[in-house]
Coordinates of C-alpha atoms in Angstrom, one line a residue:
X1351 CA 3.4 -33.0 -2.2
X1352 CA 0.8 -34.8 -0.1
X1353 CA -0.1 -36.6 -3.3
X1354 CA 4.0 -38.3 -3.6
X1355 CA 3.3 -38.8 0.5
X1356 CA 4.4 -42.9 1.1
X1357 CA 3.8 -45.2 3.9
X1358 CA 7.0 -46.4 5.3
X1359 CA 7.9 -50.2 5.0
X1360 CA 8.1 -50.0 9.3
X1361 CA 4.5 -48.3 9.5
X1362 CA 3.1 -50.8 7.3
X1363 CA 4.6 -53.7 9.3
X1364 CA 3.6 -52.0 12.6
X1365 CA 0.1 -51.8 11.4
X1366 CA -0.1 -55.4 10.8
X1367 CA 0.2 -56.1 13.9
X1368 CA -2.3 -54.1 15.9
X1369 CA -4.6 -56.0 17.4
X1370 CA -7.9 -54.9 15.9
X1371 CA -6.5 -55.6 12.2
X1372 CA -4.1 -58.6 12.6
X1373 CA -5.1 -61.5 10.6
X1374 CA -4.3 -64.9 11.2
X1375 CA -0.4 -66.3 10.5
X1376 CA -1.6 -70.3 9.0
X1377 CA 0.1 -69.9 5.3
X1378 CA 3.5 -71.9 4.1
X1379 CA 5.3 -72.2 1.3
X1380 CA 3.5 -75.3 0.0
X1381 CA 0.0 -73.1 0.4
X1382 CA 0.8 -70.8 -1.4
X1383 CA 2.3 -72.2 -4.7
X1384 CA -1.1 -74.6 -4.5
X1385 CA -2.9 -70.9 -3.8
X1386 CA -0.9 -70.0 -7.1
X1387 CA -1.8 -72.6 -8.8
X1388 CA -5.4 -72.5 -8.6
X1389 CA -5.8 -69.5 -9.8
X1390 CA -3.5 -69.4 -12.9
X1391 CA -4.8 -72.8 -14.1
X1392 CA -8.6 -72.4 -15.5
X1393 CA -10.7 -73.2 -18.4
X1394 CA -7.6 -71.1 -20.7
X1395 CA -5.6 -74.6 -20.5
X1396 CA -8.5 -75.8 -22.2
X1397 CA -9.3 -73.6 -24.6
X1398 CA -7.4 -71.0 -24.7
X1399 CA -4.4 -73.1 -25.9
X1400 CA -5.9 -74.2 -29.0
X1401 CA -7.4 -71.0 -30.3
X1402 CA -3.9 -69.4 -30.1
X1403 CA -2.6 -71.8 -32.1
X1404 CA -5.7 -72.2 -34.4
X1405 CA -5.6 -68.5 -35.2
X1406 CA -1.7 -67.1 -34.6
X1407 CA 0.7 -69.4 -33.9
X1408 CA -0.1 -72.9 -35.2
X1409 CA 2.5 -75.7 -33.3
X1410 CA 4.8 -72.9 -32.3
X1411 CA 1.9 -71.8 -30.0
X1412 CA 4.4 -73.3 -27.1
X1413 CA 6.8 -70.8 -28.0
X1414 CA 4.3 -68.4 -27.3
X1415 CA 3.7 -69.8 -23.7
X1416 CA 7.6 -69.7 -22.9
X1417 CA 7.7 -66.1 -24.1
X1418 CA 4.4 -65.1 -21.9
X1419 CA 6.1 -67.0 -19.0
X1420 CA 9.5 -65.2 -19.6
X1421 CA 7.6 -62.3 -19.4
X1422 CA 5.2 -62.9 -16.4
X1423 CA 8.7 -64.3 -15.2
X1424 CA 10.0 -60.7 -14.9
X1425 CA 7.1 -59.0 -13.3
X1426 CA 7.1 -62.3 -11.0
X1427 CA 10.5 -61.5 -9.8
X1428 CA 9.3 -57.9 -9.2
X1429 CA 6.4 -58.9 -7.2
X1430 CA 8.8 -61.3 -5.4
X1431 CA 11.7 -58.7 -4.1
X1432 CA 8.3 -56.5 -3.0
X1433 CA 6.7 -59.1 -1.0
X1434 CA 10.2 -60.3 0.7
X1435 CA 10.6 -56.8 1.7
X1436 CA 7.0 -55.7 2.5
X1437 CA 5.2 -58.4 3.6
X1438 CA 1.5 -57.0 4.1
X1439 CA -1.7 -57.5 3.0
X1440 CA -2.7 -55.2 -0.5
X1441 CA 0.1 -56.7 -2.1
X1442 CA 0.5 -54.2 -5.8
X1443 CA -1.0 -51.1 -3.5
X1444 CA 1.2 -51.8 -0.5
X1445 CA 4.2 -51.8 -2.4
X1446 CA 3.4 -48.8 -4.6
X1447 CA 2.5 -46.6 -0.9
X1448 CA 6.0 -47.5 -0.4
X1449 CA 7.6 -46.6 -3.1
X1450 CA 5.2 -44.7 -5.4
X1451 CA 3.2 -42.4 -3.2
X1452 CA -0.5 -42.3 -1.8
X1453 CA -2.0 -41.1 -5.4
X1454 CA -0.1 -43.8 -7.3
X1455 CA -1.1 -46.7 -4.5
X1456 CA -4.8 -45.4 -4.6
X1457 CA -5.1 -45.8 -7.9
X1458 CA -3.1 -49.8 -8.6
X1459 CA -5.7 -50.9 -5.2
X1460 CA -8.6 -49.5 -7.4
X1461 CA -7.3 -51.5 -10.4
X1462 CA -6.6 -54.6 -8.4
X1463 CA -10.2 -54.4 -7.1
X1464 CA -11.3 -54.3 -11.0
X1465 CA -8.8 -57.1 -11.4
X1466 CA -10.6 -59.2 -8.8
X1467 CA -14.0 -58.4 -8.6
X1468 CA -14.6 -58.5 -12.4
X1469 CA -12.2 -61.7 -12.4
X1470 CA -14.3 -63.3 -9.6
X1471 CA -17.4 -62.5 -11.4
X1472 CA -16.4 -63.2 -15.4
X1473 CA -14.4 -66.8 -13.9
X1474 CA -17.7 -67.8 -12.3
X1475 CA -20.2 -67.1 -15.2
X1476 CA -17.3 -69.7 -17.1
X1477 CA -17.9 -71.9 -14.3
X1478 CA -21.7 -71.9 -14.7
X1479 CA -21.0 -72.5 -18.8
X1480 CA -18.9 -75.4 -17.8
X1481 CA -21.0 -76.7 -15.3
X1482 CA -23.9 -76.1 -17.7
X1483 CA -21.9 -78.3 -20.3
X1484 CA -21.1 -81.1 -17.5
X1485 CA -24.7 -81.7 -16.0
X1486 CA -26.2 -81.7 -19.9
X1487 CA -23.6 -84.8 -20.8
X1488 CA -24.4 -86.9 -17.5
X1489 CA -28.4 -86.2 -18.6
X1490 CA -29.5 -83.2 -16.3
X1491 CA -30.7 -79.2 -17.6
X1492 CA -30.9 -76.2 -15.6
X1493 CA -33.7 -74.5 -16.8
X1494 CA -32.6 -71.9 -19.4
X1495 CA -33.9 -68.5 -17.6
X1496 CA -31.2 -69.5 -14.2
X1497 CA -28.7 -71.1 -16.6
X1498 CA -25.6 -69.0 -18.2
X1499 CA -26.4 -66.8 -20.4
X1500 CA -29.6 -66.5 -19.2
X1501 CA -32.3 -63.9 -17.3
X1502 CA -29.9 -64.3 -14.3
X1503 CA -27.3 -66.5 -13.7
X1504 CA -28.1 -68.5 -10.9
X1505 CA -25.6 -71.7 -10.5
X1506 CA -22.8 -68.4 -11.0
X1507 CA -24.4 -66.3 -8.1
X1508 CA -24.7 -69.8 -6.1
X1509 CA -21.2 -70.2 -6.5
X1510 CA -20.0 -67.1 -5.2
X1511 CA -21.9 -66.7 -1.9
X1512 CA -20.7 -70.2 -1.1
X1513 CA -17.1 -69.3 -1.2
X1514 CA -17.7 -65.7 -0.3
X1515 CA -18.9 -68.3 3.3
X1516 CA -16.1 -70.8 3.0
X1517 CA -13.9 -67.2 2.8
X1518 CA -15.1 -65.5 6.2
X1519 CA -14.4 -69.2 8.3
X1520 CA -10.6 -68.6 7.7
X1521 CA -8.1 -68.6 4.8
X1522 CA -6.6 -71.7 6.4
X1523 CA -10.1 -73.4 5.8
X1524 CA -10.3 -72.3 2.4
X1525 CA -6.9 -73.6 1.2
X1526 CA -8.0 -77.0 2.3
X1527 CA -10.9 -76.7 0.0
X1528 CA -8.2 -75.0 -2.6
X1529 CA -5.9 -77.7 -2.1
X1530 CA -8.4 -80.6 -2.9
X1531 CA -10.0 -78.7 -5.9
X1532 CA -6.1 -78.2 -7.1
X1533 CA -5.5 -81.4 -7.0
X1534 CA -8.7 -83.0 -9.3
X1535 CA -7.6 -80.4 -11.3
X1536 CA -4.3 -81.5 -11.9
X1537 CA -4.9 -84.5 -11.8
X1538 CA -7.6 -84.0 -15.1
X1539 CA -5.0 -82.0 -16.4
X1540 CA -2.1 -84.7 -16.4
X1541 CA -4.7 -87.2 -17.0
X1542 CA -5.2 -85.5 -20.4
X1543 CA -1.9 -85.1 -21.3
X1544 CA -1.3 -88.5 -20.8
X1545 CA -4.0 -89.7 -22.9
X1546 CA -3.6 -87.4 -25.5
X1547 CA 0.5 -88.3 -26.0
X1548 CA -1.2 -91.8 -27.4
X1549 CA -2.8 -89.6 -30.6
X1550 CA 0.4 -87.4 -30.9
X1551 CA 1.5 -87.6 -34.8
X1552 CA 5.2 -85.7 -35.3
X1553 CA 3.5 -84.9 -38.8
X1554 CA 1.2 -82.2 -37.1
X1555 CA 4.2 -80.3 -36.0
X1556 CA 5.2 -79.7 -39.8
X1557 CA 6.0 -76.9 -39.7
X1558 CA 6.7 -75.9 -36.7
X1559 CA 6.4 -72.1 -37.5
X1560 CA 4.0 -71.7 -40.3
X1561 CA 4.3 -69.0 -43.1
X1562 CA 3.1 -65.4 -42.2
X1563 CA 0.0 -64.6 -43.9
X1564 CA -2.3 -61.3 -42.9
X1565 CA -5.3 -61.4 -41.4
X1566 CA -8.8 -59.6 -41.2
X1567 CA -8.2 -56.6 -38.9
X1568 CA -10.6 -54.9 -36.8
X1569 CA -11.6 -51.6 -36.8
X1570 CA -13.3 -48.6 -34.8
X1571 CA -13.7 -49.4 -31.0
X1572 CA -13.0 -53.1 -31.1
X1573 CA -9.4 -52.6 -32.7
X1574 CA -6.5 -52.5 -30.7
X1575 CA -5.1 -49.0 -28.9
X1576 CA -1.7 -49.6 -30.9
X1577 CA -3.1 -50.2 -34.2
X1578 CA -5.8 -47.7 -33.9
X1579 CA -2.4 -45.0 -33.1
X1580 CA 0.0 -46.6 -35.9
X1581 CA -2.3 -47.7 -38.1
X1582 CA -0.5 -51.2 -38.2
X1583 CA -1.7 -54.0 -40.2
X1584 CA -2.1 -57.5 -38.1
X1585 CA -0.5 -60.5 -39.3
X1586 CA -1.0 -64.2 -37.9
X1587 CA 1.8 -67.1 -38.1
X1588 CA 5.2 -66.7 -38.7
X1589 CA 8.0 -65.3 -35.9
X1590 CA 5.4 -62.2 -35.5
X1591 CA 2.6 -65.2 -34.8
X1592 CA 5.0 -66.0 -32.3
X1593 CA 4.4 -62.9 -30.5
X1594 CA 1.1 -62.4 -31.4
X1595 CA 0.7 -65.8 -29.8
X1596 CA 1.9 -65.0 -26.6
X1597 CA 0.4 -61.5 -25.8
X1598 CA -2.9 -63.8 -26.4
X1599 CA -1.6 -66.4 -24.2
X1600 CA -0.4 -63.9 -21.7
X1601 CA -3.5 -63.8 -20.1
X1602 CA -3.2 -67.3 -19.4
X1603 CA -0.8 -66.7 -16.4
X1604 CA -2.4 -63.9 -15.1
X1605 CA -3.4 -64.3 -11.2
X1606 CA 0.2 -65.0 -9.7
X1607 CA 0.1 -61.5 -8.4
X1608 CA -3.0 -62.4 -6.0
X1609 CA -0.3 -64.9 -4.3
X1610 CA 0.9 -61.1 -2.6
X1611 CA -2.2 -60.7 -0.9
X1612 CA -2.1 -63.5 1.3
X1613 CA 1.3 -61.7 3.1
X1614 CA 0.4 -61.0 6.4
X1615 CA -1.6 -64.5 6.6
X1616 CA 2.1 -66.1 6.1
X1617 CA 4.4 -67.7 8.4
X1618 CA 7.7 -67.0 7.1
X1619 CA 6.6 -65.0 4.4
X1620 CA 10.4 -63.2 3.7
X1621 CA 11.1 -67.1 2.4
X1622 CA 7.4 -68.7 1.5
X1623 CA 6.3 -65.6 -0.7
X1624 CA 9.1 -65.3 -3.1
X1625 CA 8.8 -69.3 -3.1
X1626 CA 5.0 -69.4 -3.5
X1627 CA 5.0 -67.1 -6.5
X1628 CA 7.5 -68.0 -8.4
X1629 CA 7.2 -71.7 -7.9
X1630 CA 2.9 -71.4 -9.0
X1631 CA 4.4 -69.8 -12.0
X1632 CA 7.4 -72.4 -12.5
X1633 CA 4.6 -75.5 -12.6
X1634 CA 1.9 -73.9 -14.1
X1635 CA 4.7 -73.1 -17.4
X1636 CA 5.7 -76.6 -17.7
X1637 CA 1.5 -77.5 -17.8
X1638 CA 0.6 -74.9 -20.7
X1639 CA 3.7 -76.4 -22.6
X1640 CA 2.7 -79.9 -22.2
X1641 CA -0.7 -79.2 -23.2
X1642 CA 0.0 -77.2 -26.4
X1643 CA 2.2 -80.0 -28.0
X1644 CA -0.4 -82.7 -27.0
X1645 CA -3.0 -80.7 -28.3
X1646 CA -1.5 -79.6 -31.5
X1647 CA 0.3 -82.9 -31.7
X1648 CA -3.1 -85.0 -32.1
X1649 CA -4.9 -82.3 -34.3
X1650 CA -3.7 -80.2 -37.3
X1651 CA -4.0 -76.2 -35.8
X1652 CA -6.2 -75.3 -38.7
X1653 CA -8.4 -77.8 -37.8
X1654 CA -8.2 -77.3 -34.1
X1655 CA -11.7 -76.0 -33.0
X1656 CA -11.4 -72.6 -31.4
X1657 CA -13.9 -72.9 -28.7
X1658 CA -13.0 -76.1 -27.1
X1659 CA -9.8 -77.4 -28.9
X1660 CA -8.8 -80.1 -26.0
X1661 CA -12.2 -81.9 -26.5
X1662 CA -12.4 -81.8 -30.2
X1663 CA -9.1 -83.1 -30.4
X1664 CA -10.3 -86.2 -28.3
X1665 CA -13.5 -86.4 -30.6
X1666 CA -11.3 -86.6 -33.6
X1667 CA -10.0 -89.3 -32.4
X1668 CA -13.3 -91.1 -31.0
X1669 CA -12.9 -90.4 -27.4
X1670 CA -16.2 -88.6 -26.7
X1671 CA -16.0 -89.5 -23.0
X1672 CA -13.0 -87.5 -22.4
X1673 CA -15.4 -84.5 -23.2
X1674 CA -17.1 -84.7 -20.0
X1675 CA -13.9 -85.3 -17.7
X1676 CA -12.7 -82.1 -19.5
X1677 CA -15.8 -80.2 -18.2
X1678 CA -15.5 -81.7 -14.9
X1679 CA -12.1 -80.5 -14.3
X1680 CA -12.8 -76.9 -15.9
X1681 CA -15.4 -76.8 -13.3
X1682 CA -12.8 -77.6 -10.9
X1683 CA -10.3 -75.6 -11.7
X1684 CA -12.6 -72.4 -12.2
X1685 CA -13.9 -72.9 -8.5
X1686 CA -10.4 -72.2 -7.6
X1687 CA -10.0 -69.5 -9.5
X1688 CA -13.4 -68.2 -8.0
X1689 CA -11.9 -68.7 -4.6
X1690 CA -8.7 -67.0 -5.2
X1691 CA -9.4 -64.2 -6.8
X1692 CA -12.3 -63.5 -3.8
X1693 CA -9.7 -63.9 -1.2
X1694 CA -7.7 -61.3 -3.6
X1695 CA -9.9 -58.5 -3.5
X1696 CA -11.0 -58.8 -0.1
X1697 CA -7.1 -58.3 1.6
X1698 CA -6.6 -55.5 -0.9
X1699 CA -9.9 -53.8 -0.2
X1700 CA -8.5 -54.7 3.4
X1701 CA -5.7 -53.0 3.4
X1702 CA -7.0 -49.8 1.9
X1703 CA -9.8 -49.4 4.5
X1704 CA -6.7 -50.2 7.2
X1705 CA -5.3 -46.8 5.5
X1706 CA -8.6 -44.8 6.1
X1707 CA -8.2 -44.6 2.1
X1708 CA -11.5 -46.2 2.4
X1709 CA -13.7 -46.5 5.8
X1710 CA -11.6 -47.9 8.2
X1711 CA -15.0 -49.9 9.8
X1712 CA -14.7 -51.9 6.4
X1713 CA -11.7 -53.5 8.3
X1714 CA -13.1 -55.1 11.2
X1715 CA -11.5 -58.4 11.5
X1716 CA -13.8 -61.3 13.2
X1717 CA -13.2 -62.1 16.3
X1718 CA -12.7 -65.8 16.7
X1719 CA -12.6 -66.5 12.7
X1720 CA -10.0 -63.3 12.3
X1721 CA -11.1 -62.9 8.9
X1722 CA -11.9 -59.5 7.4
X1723 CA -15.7 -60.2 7.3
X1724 CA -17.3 -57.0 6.5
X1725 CA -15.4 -56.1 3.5
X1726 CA -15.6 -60.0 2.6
X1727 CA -19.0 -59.8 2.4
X1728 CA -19.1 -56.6 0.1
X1729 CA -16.7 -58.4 -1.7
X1730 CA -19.3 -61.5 -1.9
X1731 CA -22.5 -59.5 -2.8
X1732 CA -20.7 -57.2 -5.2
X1733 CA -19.5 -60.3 -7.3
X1734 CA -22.6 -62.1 -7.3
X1735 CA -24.7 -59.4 -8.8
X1736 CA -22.2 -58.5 -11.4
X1737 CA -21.9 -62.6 -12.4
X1738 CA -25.6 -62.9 -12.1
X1739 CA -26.9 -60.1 -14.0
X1740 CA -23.6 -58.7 -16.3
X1741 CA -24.4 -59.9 -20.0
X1742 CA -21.7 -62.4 -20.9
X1743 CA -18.5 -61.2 -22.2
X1744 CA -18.5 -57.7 -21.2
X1745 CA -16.3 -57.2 -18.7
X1746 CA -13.3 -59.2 -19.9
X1747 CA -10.5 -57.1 -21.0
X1748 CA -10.9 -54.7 -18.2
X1749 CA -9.6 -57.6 -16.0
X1750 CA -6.7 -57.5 -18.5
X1751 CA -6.1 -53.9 -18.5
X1752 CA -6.0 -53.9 -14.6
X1753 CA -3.7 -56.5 -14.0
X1754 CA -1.6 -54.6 -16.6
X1755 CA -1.3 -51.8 -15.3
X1756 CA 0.0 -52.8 -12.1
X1757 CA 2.2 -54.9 -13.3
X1758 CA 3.3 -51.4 -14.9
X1759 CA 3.9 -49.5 -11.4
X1760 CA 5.3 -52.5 -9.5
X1761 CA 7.5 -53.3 -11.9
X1762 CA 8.9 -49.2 -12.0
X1763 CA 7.8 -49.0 -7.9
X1764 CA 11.1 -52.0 -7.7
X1765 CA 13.8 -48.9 -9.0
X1766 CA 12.5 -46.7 -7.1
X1767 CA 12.2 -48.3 -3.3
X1768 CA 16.2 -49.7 -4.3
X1769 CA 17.0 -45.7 -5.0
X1770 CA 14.7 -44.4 -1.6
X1771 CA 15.7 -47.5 0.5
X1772 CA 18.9 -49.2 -0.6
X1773 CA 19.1 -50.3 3.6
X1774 CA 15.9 -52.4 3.8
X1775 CA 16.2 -55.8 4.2
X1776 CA 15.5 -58.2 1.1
X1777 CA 14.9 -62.2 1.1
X1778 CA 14.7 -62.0 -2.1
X1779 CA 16.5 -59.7 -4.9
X1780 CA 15.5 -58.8 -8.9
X1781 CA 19.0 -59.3 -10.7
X1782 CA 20.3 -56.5 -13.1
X1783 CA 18.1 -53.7 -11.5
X1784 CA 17.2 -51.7 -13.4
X1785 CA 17.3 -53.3 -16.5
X1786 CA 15.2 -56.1 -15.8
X1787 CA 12.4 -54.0 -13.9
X1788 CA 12.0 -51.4 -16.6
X1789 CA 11.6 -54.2 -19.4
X1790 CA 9.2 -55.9 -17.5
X1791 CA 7.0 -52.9 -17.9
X1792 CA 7.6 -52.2 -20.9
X1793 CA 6.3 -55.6 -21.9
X1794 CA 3.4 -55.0 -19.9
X1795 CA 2.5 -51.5 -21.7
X1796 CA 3.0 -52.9 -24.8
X1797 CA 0.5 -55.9 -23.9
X1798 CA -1.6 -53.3 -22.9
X1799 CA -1.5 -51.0 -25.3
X1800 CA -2.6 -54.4 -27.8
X1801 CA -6.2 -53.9 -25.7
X1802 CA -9.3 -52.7 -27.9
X1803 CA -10.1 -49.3 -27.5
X1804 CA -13.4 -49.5 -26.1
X1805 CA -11.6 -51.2 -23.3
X1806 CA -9.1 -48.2 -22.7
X1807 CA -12.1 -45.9 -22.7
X1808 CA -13.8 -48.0 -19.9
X1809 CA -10.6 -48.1 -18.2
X1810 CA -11.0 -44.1 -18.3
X1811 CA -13.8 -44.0 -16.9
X1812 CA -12.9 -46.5 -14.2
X1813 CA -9.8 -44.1 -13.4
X1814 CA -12.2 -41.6 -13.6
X1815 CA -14.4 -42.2 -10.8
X1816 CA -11.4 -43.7 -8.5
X1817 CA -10.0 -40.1 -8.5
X1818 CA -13.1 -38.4 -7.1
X1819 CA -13.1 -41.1 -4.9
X1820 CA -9.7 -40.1 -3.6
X1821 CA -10.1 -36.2 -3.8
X1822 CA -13.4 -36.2 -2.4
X1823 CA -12.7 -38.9 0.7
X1824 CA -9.6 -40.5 0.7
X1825 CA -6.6 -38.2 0.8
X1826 CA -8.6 -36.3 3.5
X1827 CA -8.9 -39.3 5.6
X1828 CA -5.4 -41.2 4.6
X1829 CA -4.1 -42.2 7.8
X1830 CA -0.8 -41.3 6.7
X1831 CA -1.8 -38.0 6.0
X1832 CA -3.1 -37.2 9.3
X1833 CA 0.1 -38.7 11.2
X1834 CA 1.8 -36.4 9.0
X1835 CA -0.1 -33.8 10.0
X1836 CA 0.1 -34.6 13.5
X1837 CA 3.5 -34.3 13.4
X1838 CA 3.7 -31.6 12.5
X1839 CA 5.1 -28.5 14.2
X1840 CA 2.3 -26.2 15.8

């Protein structure tokens, strides 16, 4: 039973605030929607959008997006009634310890650090394309050896252990920087928008839904789990391209969660955190919208370019320039994401060291900056090797499948803390429990499960070497586990 052992809500707030692991309270409600933000907008508004459409969905590509936001909508709400209730650090793992158990919280904080780190390190190799891309069309080249793609990637690495700085001064200094990259973002983003509407022709939207037609499947490793199990045939366009559209697209949003990390560096966070990540998820909806029907509004989809669709669309239409503010504000926006993701793994790792799940040194907080330095600097060395020596395009999907799968155990972690503690206090409430909970992750194991199957197999393996991890250290050290013990009766 020591595996099903759970940290109560009142331990975990108690631990918060001892003084040798209390973090510093400089977050609102504005914060963290901006934190939000800059992490669910990156280069996917800019090309993601048009290869969904180009391949599966055609116009109806912002069906998709409402679909994948309903979706993230309910997992959202999940994350929402957790982080009213529980408002710590490790968001996904703190709310499975108190719900799930010790195993099941071990093993959703060792996704979410394959979540971050590999999302830190795959976002900034993007950023050092995009970059790349930007300095070539204003007339400068970094040499091709330190350049993406190449013997290591240097401008990536750069990036890193300048946020992974910017990161140990204070989360309070890093939303400023956050909240100014946000902004040129945005404002590229709208700025786009708005200049695209002027190309818009209504005839590119006919029809809305094109005919289903198959397509070329994939096979052995690179096929999807569920085909590989039903032997389905995959199909593009049509209501199915619909679908198909938005477990593509699904990705898009992905990074909402990280908004729960930030809990114990919150005000008010029983108001700001439901607020904070539902609202980044609210504004960054009506953006992918208004992108997909300007960008398949100027351009037929099956002549939309799959690789950079928003630019093409502009060179169709002779506005070469507007290449170069796109790949200035995908190097904006990808900083961001950099930045957020970072901060991410760090308050998870955090938290787990705080539980003696990992070495509880890890969790020294700075003195004056009272930032988690130690483990942000693990954080900061681990990314930059991966991003400046992991051949491109690797790690990808494993970002997917961990975000996945705790969506999975929050969403079912929801049921089971209203069953085991229908007296805690709630800010914030999922309706229709537990309908809504359970279809949320079914959603998410179907997306899942819609992975290749070399990525499920590496996801093994990953699981793999987290359980010796916890049998061989961690459920011998768990601080809960020795309190218990403590306890105990002699």
């Amino acid at each position: 039973m020591s595996l099903l052992r759970t940290k109560s809500v009142e331990q975990s707030l108690a631990d918060a605030d001892e003084p040798e692991y209390q973090l510093k309270k400089s977050l609102g409600a504005l914060d963290l929607i901006v934190f939000g933000v800059g992490v669910v907008i990156g280069a996917g508004i800019f090309t993601l959008t048009g290869r969904a459409a180009h391949e599966v969905a055609g116009p109806s590509i912002v069906l998709s997006f409402v679909v994948a936001a309903v979706c993230c909508g309910l997992a959202a709400m999940c994350y929402a009634e957790f982080a009213s209730s529980v408002p710590v650090s490790g968001s996904a793992y703190t709310f499975s310890y108190a719900s799930l158990g010790e195993l099941l919280a071990w093993i959703v904080g060792w996704d979410l650090l394959l979540e971050m780190f590999l999302g830190a390190s795959v976002v900034a190799q993007g950023w050092s394309a995009y970059l790349g891309t930007f300095l070539s069309q204003v007339g400068w080249d970094i040499p091709e050896a330190v350049a993406y793609g190449g013997v290591v990637d240097l401008p990536a690495v750069v990036l890193i252990l300048a946020l992974g700085a910017l990161i140990s001064l204070g989360i309070k200094e890093s939303m400023r920087v956050n909240l100014v990259l946000v902004g040129i973002k945005l404002f590229i983003v709208l700025f786009v928008i708005f200049a695209g509407i002027q190309y818009v022709s209504t005839a590119n939207y006919d029809p809305f839904i094109p005919p289903a037609e198959p397509t070329e499947s994939s096979s052995g490793l690179t096929q999807p789990l569920l085909q590989a199990m039903l032997g389905l045939e995959p199909a593009a366009f049509g209501v199915g391209g619909v679908f198909a559209g938005a477990a593509l697209v699904f990705f898009a949003y992905i990074g909402f969660d990280v908004v729960a990390t930030t809990a114990e560096e919150t005000r008010n966070p029983k108001r700001d955190l439901p607020i904070g990540i539902i609202g980044s998820l609210a504004i960054c909806t009506l953006l992918y919208c208004a992108v997909a029907l300007v960008v398949t509004g100027m351009v037929p989809f099956d002549e939309l370019s799959p690789e950079a669709a928003l630019a093409n669309a502009f060179e169709v239409h002779g506005q070469d320039w507007m290449a170069t503010v796109i790949s200035a504000g995908a190097v904006a926006g990808l900083t961001t994401v950099v930045l957020t993701l970072m901060i991410g793994a760090s308050r998870v790792m955090f938290a787990m060291s705080r539980d003696h799940l990992l070495p509880p040194r890890l969790a020294k907080v700075h003195p004056t900056f009272r930032t988690p330095w130690v483990i942000t600097a693990i954080v900061t060395a681990v990314c930059a090797v991966v991003a400046g020596f992991t051949p491109v395009g690797v790690l990808e999907e494993m970002v997917n499948i961990g975000t996945l799968s705790a969506f999975v155990l929050v969403s079912v972690g929801v049921i089971v803390l209203r069953r085991t503690r229908p007296d805690l206090p709630r800010a914030f409430r999922v309706p229709w429990v537990p309908v809504l909970p359970l279809l949320s992750a079914a959603i998410c194991l179907y997306l899942a499960l819609n992975l290749p199957v070399e990525t499920w197999l590496r996801f093994v393996i990953w699981l793999a070497i987290g359980f010796a991890i916890y049998f061989l250290y961690s459920r011998k050290h768990s601080r809960v586990g020795r309190e218990v013990g403590s306890a105990a009766p002699r």
